[in-house]
Amino acid sequence: MQNKPIILKLGGSVITDKRSGKPVIKTRIIQRLAREIASNLHSPLVLLYGAGSFGHPLAHQYRLSGRPLSADALVGVAKTISAVHKLGGMLAEIFLEEGVPIVPLQTSSFVRQEKGKLVITNYPLIEDILSHGGIPMFGGDVVIADHCRTAIASADALAVELIRHFHSRKLLFATDVNGVYERFPPRAHERPLQVILRKELQAMTSSQTVKNTALDVTGAMAGKLKSLLPLRNCTITICNGSLPNTLARVLRGEKIGTRITL
C-alpha cells in the first residue's frame, strides 16, 4: 500500500469496566473516542481493541494460554470467542453511528499462533478494506496454536505484527494512564516519561516482570512494552484515551503521553 496505515489500539481498560470483571462497556467513552477518530483521521487506519472484561476473565478461568485442546478447553475457547465477538459488535455499532466506517472482523477466524508467534493468515482481506476507505477492526482473542494448543492473541501483539507487515511508522495505544512511568503505580506528583529510546526500553523491560491475572492475561504495561522490542523505524505513542480530546490531539500529531522511538 502506498499510504501506510496507522495502527491504533484501544485498551480494554478504556472501553470496558475491566476491574469489575463483568462484560460491561463504557459507552460514553467509546462514543467520544469514535467522534475524535472521525474528526481527526487523515490516513488509513487499522483499529484494534483489548478484550477487557469480556475476554480476560474467561481466558483466565479456562486457562487458555497454552492449554492442550480438549472438550473442556474448547468450551472455554467458544465462550471467550463469543464474548469477544459480542464486544466487537457493540463497538462497531457505536462507531458506525458516529460515522466511522468500521468493518468488524473476528480475530480467531484468521489468526493462528505458530512457533510462539502470531500469524495473520488473511492480509488481503485487511488490505482490500483499507484500499476502499474502510477501517478493519478486530481485537484480542483466543486462537489455535500449533501442536493442538490454545493461545492468547493479544491486541498488543497483533499491533506489532501489523506494523511489521505494513512497514507502518505510527502505532498508537489509547490506555487508561497518561503514559509510561518509571514505576507503577506512579506517585501523585510523578509525570510520565516523555520519550523512550530503544536502549531505555530494553533496560526497562529487562527489569519488569510480566504477570498474568484474571484482569489481564496479556501482562498489562510490562507485556505491552516487551512486545514492542522487535519493531524498527517506528514511533509508538502511549496516551490516556480516558481523557477527552487526548486521542484527537495525538491523531493531529501533537506530542502527548509517552513517545517510544525505535
PDB file of C-alpha atoms in Angstrom:
ATOM      1  CA  MET A   1       0.000   0.000   0.000  1.00  0.00           C
ATOM      2  CA  GLN A   2       1.235   3.491  -0.838  1.00  0.00           C
ATOM      3  CA  ASN A   3      -0.169   5.119   2.303  1.00  0.00           C
ATOM      4  CA  LYS A   4       0.995   3.200   5.337  1.00  0.00           C
ATOM      5  CA  PRO A   5      -1.862   2.726   7.811  1.00  0.00           C
ATOM      6  CA  ILE A   6      -1.772   3.989  11.356  1.00  0.00           C
ATOM      7  CA  ILE A   7      -2.306   1.178  13.846  1.00  0.00           C
ATOM      8  CA  LEU A   8      -4.451   2.236  16.808  1.00  0.00           C
ATOM      9  CA  LYS A   9      -5.222   0.030  19.776  1.00  0.00           C
ATOM     10  CA  LEU A  10      -7.946   0.937  22.251  1.00  0.00           C
ATOM     11  CA  GLY A  11      -7.129  -0.601  25.607  1.00  0.00           C
ATOM     12  CA  GLY A  12      -9.604  -2.929  27.259  1.00  0.00           C
ATOM     13  CA  SER A  13      -9.391  -0.789  30.391  1.00  0.00           C
ATOM     14  CA  VAL A  14     -10.570   2.232  28.383  1.00  0.00           C
ATOM     15  CA  ILE A  15     -13.524   0.656  26.601  1.00  0.00           C
ATOM     16  CA  THR A  16     -14.713  -1.829  29.264  1.00  0.00           C
ATOM     17  CA  ASP A  17     -15.154  -1.893  33.013  1.00  0.00           C
ATOM     18  CA  LYS A  18     -12.123  -4.108  33.370  1.00  0.00           C
ATOM     19  CA  ARG A  19     -11.828  -4.001  37.146  1.00  0.00           C
ATOM     20  CA  SER A  20     -15.372  -5.281  37.670  1.00  0.00           C
ATOM     21  CA  GLY A  21     -14.652  -8.497  35.806  1.00  0.00           C
ATOM     22  CA  LYS A  22     -18.086  -8.202  34.182  1.00  0.00           C
ATOM     23  CA  PRO A  23     -18.743  -7.747  30.447  1.00  0.00           C
ATOM     24  CA  VAL A  24     -19.721  -4.069  30.544  1.00  0.00           C
ATOM     25  CA  ILE A  25     -18.659  -1.424  28.030  1.00  0.00           C
ATOM     26  CA  LYS A  26     -18.025   2.256  28.705  1.00  0.00           C
ATOM     27  CA  THR A  27     -20.492   3.572  26.161  1.00  0.00           C
ATOM     28  CA  ARG A  28     -19.908   7.304  26.602  1.00  0.00           C
ATOM     29  CA  ILE A  29     -16.124   6.982  26.385  1.00  0.00           C
ATOM     30  CA  ILE A  30     -16.399   4.837  23.244  1.00  0.00           C
ATOM     31  CA  GLN A  31     -18.766   7.357  21.647  1.00  0.00           C
ATOM     32  CA  ARG A  32     -16.320  10.147  22.382  1.00  0.00           C
ATOM     33  CA  LEU A  33     -13.348   8.184  21.047  1.00  0.00           C
ATOM     34  CA  ALA A  34     -15.299   7.435  17.878  1.00  0.00           C
ATOM     35  CA  ARG A  35     -16.018  11.139  17.373  1.00  0.00           C
ATOM     36  CA  GLU A  36     -12.358  12.025  17.951  1.00  0.00           C
ATOM     37  CA  ILE A  37     -11.296   9.475  15.341  1.00  0.00           C
ATOM     38  CA  ALA A  38     -13.952  10.600  12.856  1.00  0.00           C
ATOM     39  CA  SER A  39     -12.869  14.245  13.141  1.00  0.00           C
ATOM     40  CA  ASN A  40      -9.117  13.734  13.003  1.00  0.00           C
ATOM     41  CA  LEU A  41      -8.490  10.853  10.656  1.00  0.00           C
ATOM     42  CA  HIS A  42      -6.413  11.762   7.608  1.00  0.00           C
ATOM     43  CA  SER A  43      -4.641   8.441   6.975  1.00  0.00           C
ATOM     44  CA  PRO A  44      -5.661   4.789   6.566  1.00  0.00           C
ATOM     45  CA  LEU A  45      -6.305   3.184   9.957  1.00  0.00           C
ATOM     46  CA  VAL A  46      -6.453  -0.303  11.418  1.00  0.00           C
ATOM     47  CA  LEU A  47      -8.315  -0.304  14.727  1.00  0.00           C
ATOM     48  CA  LEU A  48      -7.569  -2.876  17.401  1.00  0.00           C
ATOM     49  CA  TYR A  49      -9.163  -3.287  20.813  1.00  0.00           C
ATOM     50  CA  GLY A  50      -8.354  -5.121  24.004  1.00  0.00           C
ATOM     51  CA  ALA A  51     -10.741  -7.836  25.172  1.00  0.00           C
ATOM     52  CA  GLY A  52     -11.031  -6.193  28.594  1.00  0.00           C
ATOM     53  CA  SER A  53     -13.688  -7.530  30.937  1.00  0.00           C
ATOM     54  CA  PHE A  54     -15.282  -9.506  28.099  1.00  0.00           C
ATOM     55  CA  GLY A  55     -12.348 -11.791  27.352  1.00  0.00           C
ATOM     56  CA  HIS A  56      -9.738 -11.749  30.127  1.00  0.00           C
ATOM     57  CA  PRO A  57     -11.792 -13.335  32.952  1.00  0.00           C
ATOM     58  CA  LEU A  58     -12.905 -16.230  30.734  1.00  0.00           C
ATOM     59  CA  ALA A  59      -9.433 -16.797  29.305  1.00  0.00           C
ATOM     60  CA  HIS A  60      -8.078 -16.897  32.866  1.00  0.00           C
ATOM     61  CA  GLN A  61     -10.887 -19.151  34.146  1.00  0.00           C
ATOM     62  CA  TYR A  62     -10.335 -21.731  31.412  1.00  0.00           C
ATOM     63  CA  ARG A  63      -6.511 -21.389  31.427  1.00  0.00           C
ATOM     64  CA  LEU A  64      -6.413 -20.745  27.689  1.00  0.00           C
ATOM     65  CA  SER A  65      -2.784 -19.689  27.419  1.00  0.00           C
ATOM     66  CA  GLY A  66      -1.014 -22.767  26.041  1.00  0.00           C
ATOM     67  CA  ARG A  67      -3.621 -25.310  27.121  1.00  0.00           C
ATOM     68  CA  PRO A  68      -3.869 -28.593  25.157  1.00  0.00           C
ATOM     69  CA  LEU A  69      -7.079 -28.877  23.181  1.00  0.00           C
ATOM     70  CA  SER A  70      -9.800 -30.946  24.836  1.00  0.00           C
ATOM     71  CA  ALA A  71     -13.575 -30.889  25.071  1.00  0.00           C
ATOM     72  CA  ASP A  72     -13.406 -28.727  28.211  1.00  0.00           C
ATOM     73  CA  ALA A  73     -10.810 -26.399  26.716  1.00  0.00           C
ATOM     74  CA  LEU A  74     -12.951 -25.924  23.621  1.00  0.00           C
ATOM     75  CA  VAL A  75     -15.871 -24.882  25.813  1.00  0.00           C
ATOM     76  CA  GLY A  76     -13.643 -22.137  27.195  1.00  0.00           C
ATOM     77  CA  VAL A  77     -12.487 -21.223  23.704  1.00  0.00           C
ATOM     78  CA  ALA A  78     -16.074 -20.980  22.489  1.00  0.00           C
ATOM     79  CA  LYS A  79     -17.231 -18.877  25.433  1.00  0.00           C
ATOM     80  CA  THR A  80     -14.286 -16.494  25.104  1.00  0.00           C
ATOM     81  CA  ILE A  81     -14.613 -16.084  21.340  1.00  0.00           C
ATOM     82  CA  SER A  82     -18.354 -15.490  21.747  1.00  0.00           C
ATOM     83  CA  ALA A  83     -17.765 -12.824  24.409  1.00  0.00           C
ATOM     84  CA  VAL A  84     -15.119 -11.027  22.351  1.00  0.00           C
ATOM     85  CA  HIS A  85     -17.360 -11.218  19.283  1.00  0.00           C
ATOM     86  CA  LYS A  86     -20.123  -9.553  21.291  1.00  0.00           C
ATOM     87  CA  LEU A  87     -17.735  -6.775  22.331  1.00  0.00           C
ATOM     88  CA  GLY A  88     -16.684  -6.219  18.722  1.00  0.00           C
ATOM     89  CA  GLY A  89     -20.291  -5.975  17.628  1.00  0.00           C
ATOM     90  CA  MET A  90     -21.102  -3.408  20.304  1.00  0.00           C
ATOM     91  CA  LEU A  91     -18.061  -1.338  19.355  1.00  0.00           C
ATOM     92  CA  ALA A  92     -18.916  -1.499  15.661  1.00  0.00           C
ATOM     93  CA  GLU A  93     -22.464  -0.324  16.296  1.00  0.00           C
ATOM     94  CA  ILE A  94     -21.256   2.736  18.222  1.00  0.00           C
ATOM     95  CA  PHE A  95     -18.532   3.617  15.700  1.00  0.00           C
ATOM     96  CA  LEU A  96     -20.895   3.304  12.761  1.00  0.00           C
ATOM     97  CA  GLU A  97     -23.415   5.551  14.497  1.00  0.00           C
ATOM     98  CA  GLU A  98     -20.666   8.166  14.809  1.00  0.00           C
ATOM     99  CA  GLY A  99     -19.816   7.947  11.111  1.00  0.00           C
ATOM    100  CA  VAL A 100     -16.655   5.844  11.358  1.00  0.00           C
ATOM    101  CA  PRO A 101     -16.524   3.237   8.522  1.00  0.00           C
ATOM    102  CA  ILE A 102     -15.666   0.299  10.730  1.00  0.00           C
ATOM    103  CA  VAL A 103     -15.608  -3.233   9.308  1.00  0.00           C
ATOM    104  CA  PRO A 104     -15.582  -5.667  12.269  1.00  0.00           C
ATOM    105  CA  LEU A 105     -13.552  -8.854  11.875  1.00  0.00           C
ATOM    106  CA  GLN A 106     -13.178 -11.881  14.153  1.00  0.00           C
ATOM    107  CA  THR A 107      -9.538 -12.437  15.099  1.00  0.00           C
ATOM    108  CA  SER A 108      -9.869 -16.159  15.800  1.00  0.00           C
ATOM    109  CA  SER A 109     -11.017 -16.803  12.211  1.00  0.00           C
ATOM    110  CA  PHE A 110      -7.807 -15.591  10.527  1.00  0.00           C
ATOM    111  CA  VAL A 111      -5.059 -15.603  13.163  1.00  0.00           C
ATOM    112  CA  ARG A 112      -3.029 -18.558  14.403  1.00  0.00           C
ATOM    113  CA  GLN A 113      -0.004 -18.985  16.604  1.00  0.00           C
ATOM    114  CA  GLU A 114       2.938 -20.855  15.073  1.00  0.00           C
ATOM    115  CA  LYS A 115       6.213 -21.466  16.909  1.00  0.00           C
ATOM    116  CA  GLY A 116       5.171 -18.953  19.547  1.00  0.00           C
ATOM    117  CA  LYS A 117       4.413 -16.152  17.071  1.00  0.00           C
ATOM    118  CA  LEU A 118       1.095 -14.842  15.823  1.00  0.00           C
ATOM    119  CA  VAL A 119       0.414 -15.327  12.125  1.00  0.00           C
ATOM    120  CA  ILE A 120      -2.274 -13.285  10.385  1.00  0.00           C
ATOM    121  CA  THR A 121      -3.446 -15.534   7.552  1.00  0.00           C
ATOM    122  CA  ASN A 122      -5.634 -13.136   5.557  1.00  0.00           C
ATOM    123  CA  TYR A 123      -3.843  -9.865   4.913  1.00  0.00           C
ATOM    124  CA  PRO A 124      -5.588  -9.434   1.524  1.00  0.00           C
ATOM    125  CA  LEU A 125      -8.891  -9.024   3.379  1.00  0.00           C
ATOM    126  CA  ILE A 126      -7.443  -6.263   5.561  1.00  0.00           C
ATOM    127  CA  GLU A 127      -5.793  -4.611   2.561  1.00  0.00           C
ATOM    128  CA  ASP A 128      -8.996  -4.683   0.496  1.00  0.00           C
ATOM    129  CA  ILE A 129     -10.918  -2.954   3.279  1.00  0.00           C
ATOM    130  CA  LEU A 130      -8.221  -0.297   3.651  1.00  0.00           C
ATOM    131  CA  SER A 131      -7.930   0.339  -0.081  1.00  0.00           C
ATOM    132  CA  HIS A 132     -11.642   1.128  -0.289  1.00  0.00           C
ATOM    133  CA  GLY A 133     -11.716   3.561   2.623  1.00  0.00           C
ATOM    134  CA  GLY A 134     -12.828   1.192   5.355  1.00  0.00           C
ATOM    135  CA  ILE A 135     -11.299   0.652   8.788  1.00  0.00           C
ATOM    136  CA  PRO A 136     -10.658  -3.014   9.645  1.00  0.00           C
ATOM    137  CA  MET A 137     -11.348  -3.606  13.324  1.00  0.00           C
ATOM    138  CA  PHE A 138     -10.516  -6.665  15.397  1.00  0.00           C
ATOM    139  CA  GLY A 139      -9.253  -7.357  18.887  1.00  0.00           C
ATOM    140  CA  GLY A 140      -7.660  -9.617  21.428  1.00  0.00           C
ATOM    141  CA  ASP A 141      -8.961 -13.167  21.203  1.00  0.00           C
ATOM    142  CA  VAL A 142      -8.248 -16.840  21.783  1.00  0.00           C
ATOM    143  CA  VAL A 143      -6.693 -18.621  18.815  1.00  0.00           C
ATOM    144  CA  ILE A 144      -5.471 -22.105  17.971  1.00  0.00           C
ATOM    145  CA  ALA A 145      -1.738 -22.720  18.133  1.00  0.00           C
ATOM    146  CA  ASP A 146       0.392 -25.427  16.579  1.00  0.00           C
ATOM    147  CA  HIS A 147       0.623 -28.746  18.433  1.00  0.00           C
ATOM    148  CA  CYS A 148      -3.133 -28.533  19.145  1.00  0.00           C
ATOM    149  CA  ARG A 149      -2.986 -25.934  21.890  1.00  0.00           C
ATOM    150  CA  THR A 150      -4.816 -22.743  22.708  1.00  0.00           C
ATOM    151  CA  ALA A 151      -3.120 -19.347  22.680  1.00  0.00           C
ATOM    152  CA  ILE A 152      -3.930 -15.763  23.592  1.00  0.00           C
ATOM    153  CA  ALA A 153      -3.708 -13.355  20.668  1.00  0.00           C
ATOM    154  CA  SER A 154      -3.344 -10.038  22.465  1.00  0.00           C
ATOM    155  CA  ALA A 155      -4.218  -6.853  20.611  1.00  0.00           C
ATOM    156  CA  ASP A 156      -0.745  -5.551  21.532  1.00  0.00           C
ATOM    157  CA  ALA A 157       0.923  -8.467  19.742  1.00  0.00           C
ATOM    158  CA  LEU A 158      -1.443  -8.073  16.793  1.00  0.00           C
ATOM    159  CA  ALA A 159      -0.445  -4.414  16.574  1.00  0.00           C
ATOM    160  CA  VAL A 160       3.219  -5.373  16.337  1.00  0.00           C
ATOM    161  CA  GLU A 161       2.508  -7.879  13.558  1.00  0.00           C
ATOM    162  CA  LEU A 162       0.515  -5.294  11.594  1.00  0.00           C
ATOM    163  CA  ILE A 163       3.270  -2.685  11.933  1.00  0.00           C
ATOM    164  CA  ARG A 164       5.854  -5.137  10.628  1.00  0.00           C
ATOM    165  CA  HIS A 165       3.689  -6.273   7.719  1.00  0.00           C
ATOM    166  CA  PHE A 166       2.698  -2.802   6.516  1.00  0.00           C
ATOM    167  CA  HIS A 167       6.034  -1.158   7.454  1.00  0.00           C
ATOM    168  CA  SER A 168       3.948   1.456   9.231  1.00  0.00           C
ATOM    169  CA  ARG A 169       5.662   4.153  11.234  1.00  0.00           C
ATOM    170  CA  LYS A 170       2.892   5.065  13.683  1.00  0.00           C
ATOM    171  CA  LEU A 171       1.485   2.900  16.442  1.00  0.00           C
ATOM    172  CA  LEU A 172      -0.897   4.429  18.966  1.00  0.00           C
ATOM    173  CA  PHE A 173      -2.061   2.951  22.256  1.00  0.00           C
ATOM    174  CA  ALA A 174      -5.027   4.613  23.964  1.00  0.00           C
ATOM    175  CA  THR A 175      -4.793   3.345  27.548  1.00  0.00           C
ATOM    176  CA  ASP A 176      -6.197   4.414  30.921  1.00  0.00           C
ATOM    177  CA  VAL A 177      -2.934   6.019  32.077  1.00  0.00           C
ATOM    178  CA  ASN A 178      -1.105   9.154  30.906  1.00  0.00           C
ATOM    179  CA  GLY A 179       1.883   7.228  29.550  1.00  0.00           C
ATOM    180  CA  VAL A 180       4.781   5.104  30.774  1.00  0.00           C
ATOM    181  CA  TYR A 181       6.128   5.809  34.246  1.00  0.00           C
ATOM    182  CA  GLU A 182       9.363   4.759  35.856  1.00  0.00           C
ATOM    183  CA  ARG A 183       7.289   2.785  38.329  1.00  0.00           C
ATOM    184  CA  PHE A 184       3.712   1.533  38.551  1.00  0.00           C
ATOM    185  CA  PRO A 185       1.600   2.745  40.153  1.00  0.00           C
ATOM    186  CA  PRO A 186       3.120   6.252  39.968  1.00  0.00           C
ATOM    187  CA  ARG A 187       3.085   8.605  42.912  1.00  0.00           C
ATOM    188  CA  ALA A 188       0.782  11.612  42.827  1.00  0.00           C
ATOM    189  CA  HIS A 189       3.486  14.079  41.781  1.00  0.00           C
ATOM    190  CA  GLU A 190       5.124  11.882  39.127  1.00  0.00           C
ATOM    191  CA  ARG A 191       4.692  12.536  35.424  1.00  0.00           C
ATOM    192  CA  PRO A 192       5.057  10.016  32.601  1.00  0.00           C
ATOM    193  CA  LEU A 193       8.269   9.736  30.642  1.00  0.00           C
ATOM    194  CA  GLN A 194       8.081  11.908  27.524  1.00  0.00           C
ATOM    195  CA  VAL A 195      10.475   9.970  25.288  1.00  0.00           C
ATOM    196  CA  ILE A 196      11.878   6.449  25.490  1.00  0.00           C
ATOM    197  CA  LEU A 197      14.623   5.237  23.149  1.00  0.00           C
ATOM    198  CA  ARG A 198      15.454   1.615  22.354  1.00  0.00           C
ATOM    199  CA  LYS A 199      18.246   1.249  24.930  1.00  0.00           C
ATOM    200  CA  GLU A 200      15.980   2.644  27.619  1.00  0.00           C
ATOM    201  CA  LEU A 201      13.148   0.350  26.578  1.00  0.00           C
ATOM    202  CA  GLN A 202      15.449  -2.654  26.719  1.00  0.00           C
ATOM    203  CA  ALA A 203      16.588  -1.693  30.201  1.00  0.00           C
ATOM    204  CA  MET A 204      13.024  -1.136  31.397  1.00  0.00           C
ATOM    205  CA  THR A 205      11.666  -4.427  30.044  1.00  0.00           C
ATOM    206  CA  SER A 206      14.577  -6.447  31.405  1.00  0.00           C
ATOM    207  CA  SER A 207      13.741  -5.223  34.905  1.00  0.00           C
ATOM    208  CA  GLN A 208       9.983  -5.670  34.697  1.00  0.00           C
ATOM    209  CA  THR A 209       8.103  -8.887  35.335  1.00  0.00           C
ATOM    210  CA  VAL A 210       5.168  -9.855  33.148  1.00  0.00           C
ATOM    211  CA  LYS A 211       2.408 -11.101  35.419  1.00  0.00           C
ATOM    212  CA  ASN A 212      -0.904 -12.512  34.232  1.00  0.00           C
ATOM    213  CA  THR A 213      -4.034 -12.156  36.337  1.00  0.00           C
ATOM    214  CA  ALA A 214      -7.755 -12.656  35.907  1.00  0.00           C
ATOM    215  CA  LEU A 215      -7.992  -8.967  34.994  1.00  0.00           C
ATOM    216  CA  ASP A 216      -5.269  -9.133  32.359  1.00  0.00           C
ATOM    217  CA  VAL A 217      -3.850 -12.307  30.810  1.00  0.00           C
ATOM    218  CA  THR A 218      -1.528 -10.386  28.491  1.00  0.00           C
ATOM    219  CA  GLY A 219       0.829  -8.816  31.017  1.00  0.00           C
ATOM    220  CA  ALA A 220      -0.526  -5.250  31.262  1.00  0.00           C
ATOM    221  CA  MET A 221       2.043  -2.477  30.634  1.00  0.00           C
ATOM    222  CA  ALA A 222       5.088  -4.731  31.052  1.00  0.00           C
ATOM    223  CA  GLY A 223       3.726  -7.104  28.422  1.00  0.00           C
ATOM    224  CA  LYS A 224       2.962  -4.210  26.092  1.00  0.00           C
ATOM    225  CA  LEU A 225       6.487  -2.785  26.335  1.00  0.00           C
ATOM    226  CA  LYS A 226       8.139  -6.162  25.792  1.00  0.00           C
ATOM    227  CA  SER A 227       6.053  -6.745  22.664  1.00  0.00           C
ATOM    228  CA  LEU A 228       7.460  -3.558  21.085  1.00  0.00           C
ATOM    229  CA  LEU A 229      11.125  -4.561  21.083  1.00  0.00           C
ATOM    230  CA  PRO A 230      11.147  -6.225  17.626  1.00  0.00           C
ATOM    231  CA  LEU A 231       9.972  -3.026  15.893  1.00  0.00           C
ATOM    232  CA  ARG A 232      12.201  -0.798  13.762  1.00  0.00           C
ATOM    233  CA  ASN A 233      11.711   2.708  12.318  1.00  0.00           C
ATOM    234  CA  CYS A 234       8.515   3.234  14.242  1.00  0.00           C
ATOM    235  CA  THR A 235       7.189   5.740  16.755  1.00  0.00           C
ATOM    236  CA  ILE A 236       4.811   4.447  19.389  1.00  0.00           C
ATOM    237  CA  THR A 237       2.632   6.808  21.392  1.00  0.00           C
ATOM    238  CA  ILE A 238       1.021   5.704  24.646  1.00  0.00           C
ATOM    239  CA  CYS A 239      -1.642   8.146  25.776  1.00  0.00           C
ATOM    240  CA  ASN A 240      -4.668   8.328  28.048  1.00  0.00           C
ATOM    241  CA  GLY A 241      -7.757   7.639  25.978  1.00  0.00           C
ATOM    242  CA  SER A 242      -9.955   8.113  29.026  1.00  0.00           C
ATOM    243  CA  LEU A 243      -9.264  11.879  28.942  1.00  0.00           C
ATOM    244  CA  PRO A 244     -11.332  13.920  26.471  1.00  0.00           C
ATOM    245  CA  ASN A 245      -9.559  15.164  23.340  1.00  0.00           C
ATOM    246  CA  THR A 246      -6.291  13.352  24.096  1.00  0.00           C
ATOM    247  CA  LEU A 247      -6.595  10.833  21.268  1.00  0.00           C
ATOM    248  CA  ALA A 248      -7.746  13.608  18.924  1.00  0.00           C
ATOM    249  CA  ARG A 249      -4.627  15.630  19.663  1.00  0.00           C
ATOM    250  CA  VAL A 250      -2.370  12.618  19.142  1.00  0.00           C
ATOM    251  CA  LEU A 251      -4.024  11.908  15.789  1.00  0.00           C
ATOM    252  CA  ARG A 252      -3.312  15.529  14.842  1.00  0.00           C
ATOM    253  CA  GLY A 253       0.368  14.933  15.555  1.00  0.00           C
ATOM    254  CA  GLU A 254       0.674  16.635  18.943  1.00  0.00           C
ATOM    255  CA  LYS A 255       3.206  15.169  21.368  1.00  0.00           C
ATOM    256  CA  ILE A 256       1.174  13.889  24.282  1.00  0.00           C
ATOM    257  CA  GLY A 257       1.825  10.986  26.627  1.00  0.00           C
ATOM    258  CA  THR A 258       4.921   8.848  26.130  1.00  0.00           C
ATOM    259  CA  ARG A 259       6.616   8.507  22.754  1.00  0.00           C
ATOM    260  CA  ILE A 260       8.781   5.447  22.171  1.00  0.00           C
ATOM    261  CA  THR A 261      11.175   5.846  19.248  1.00  0.00           C
ATOM    262  CA  LEU A 262      12.531   2.598  17.803  1.00  0.00           C
TER     263      LEU A 262
END
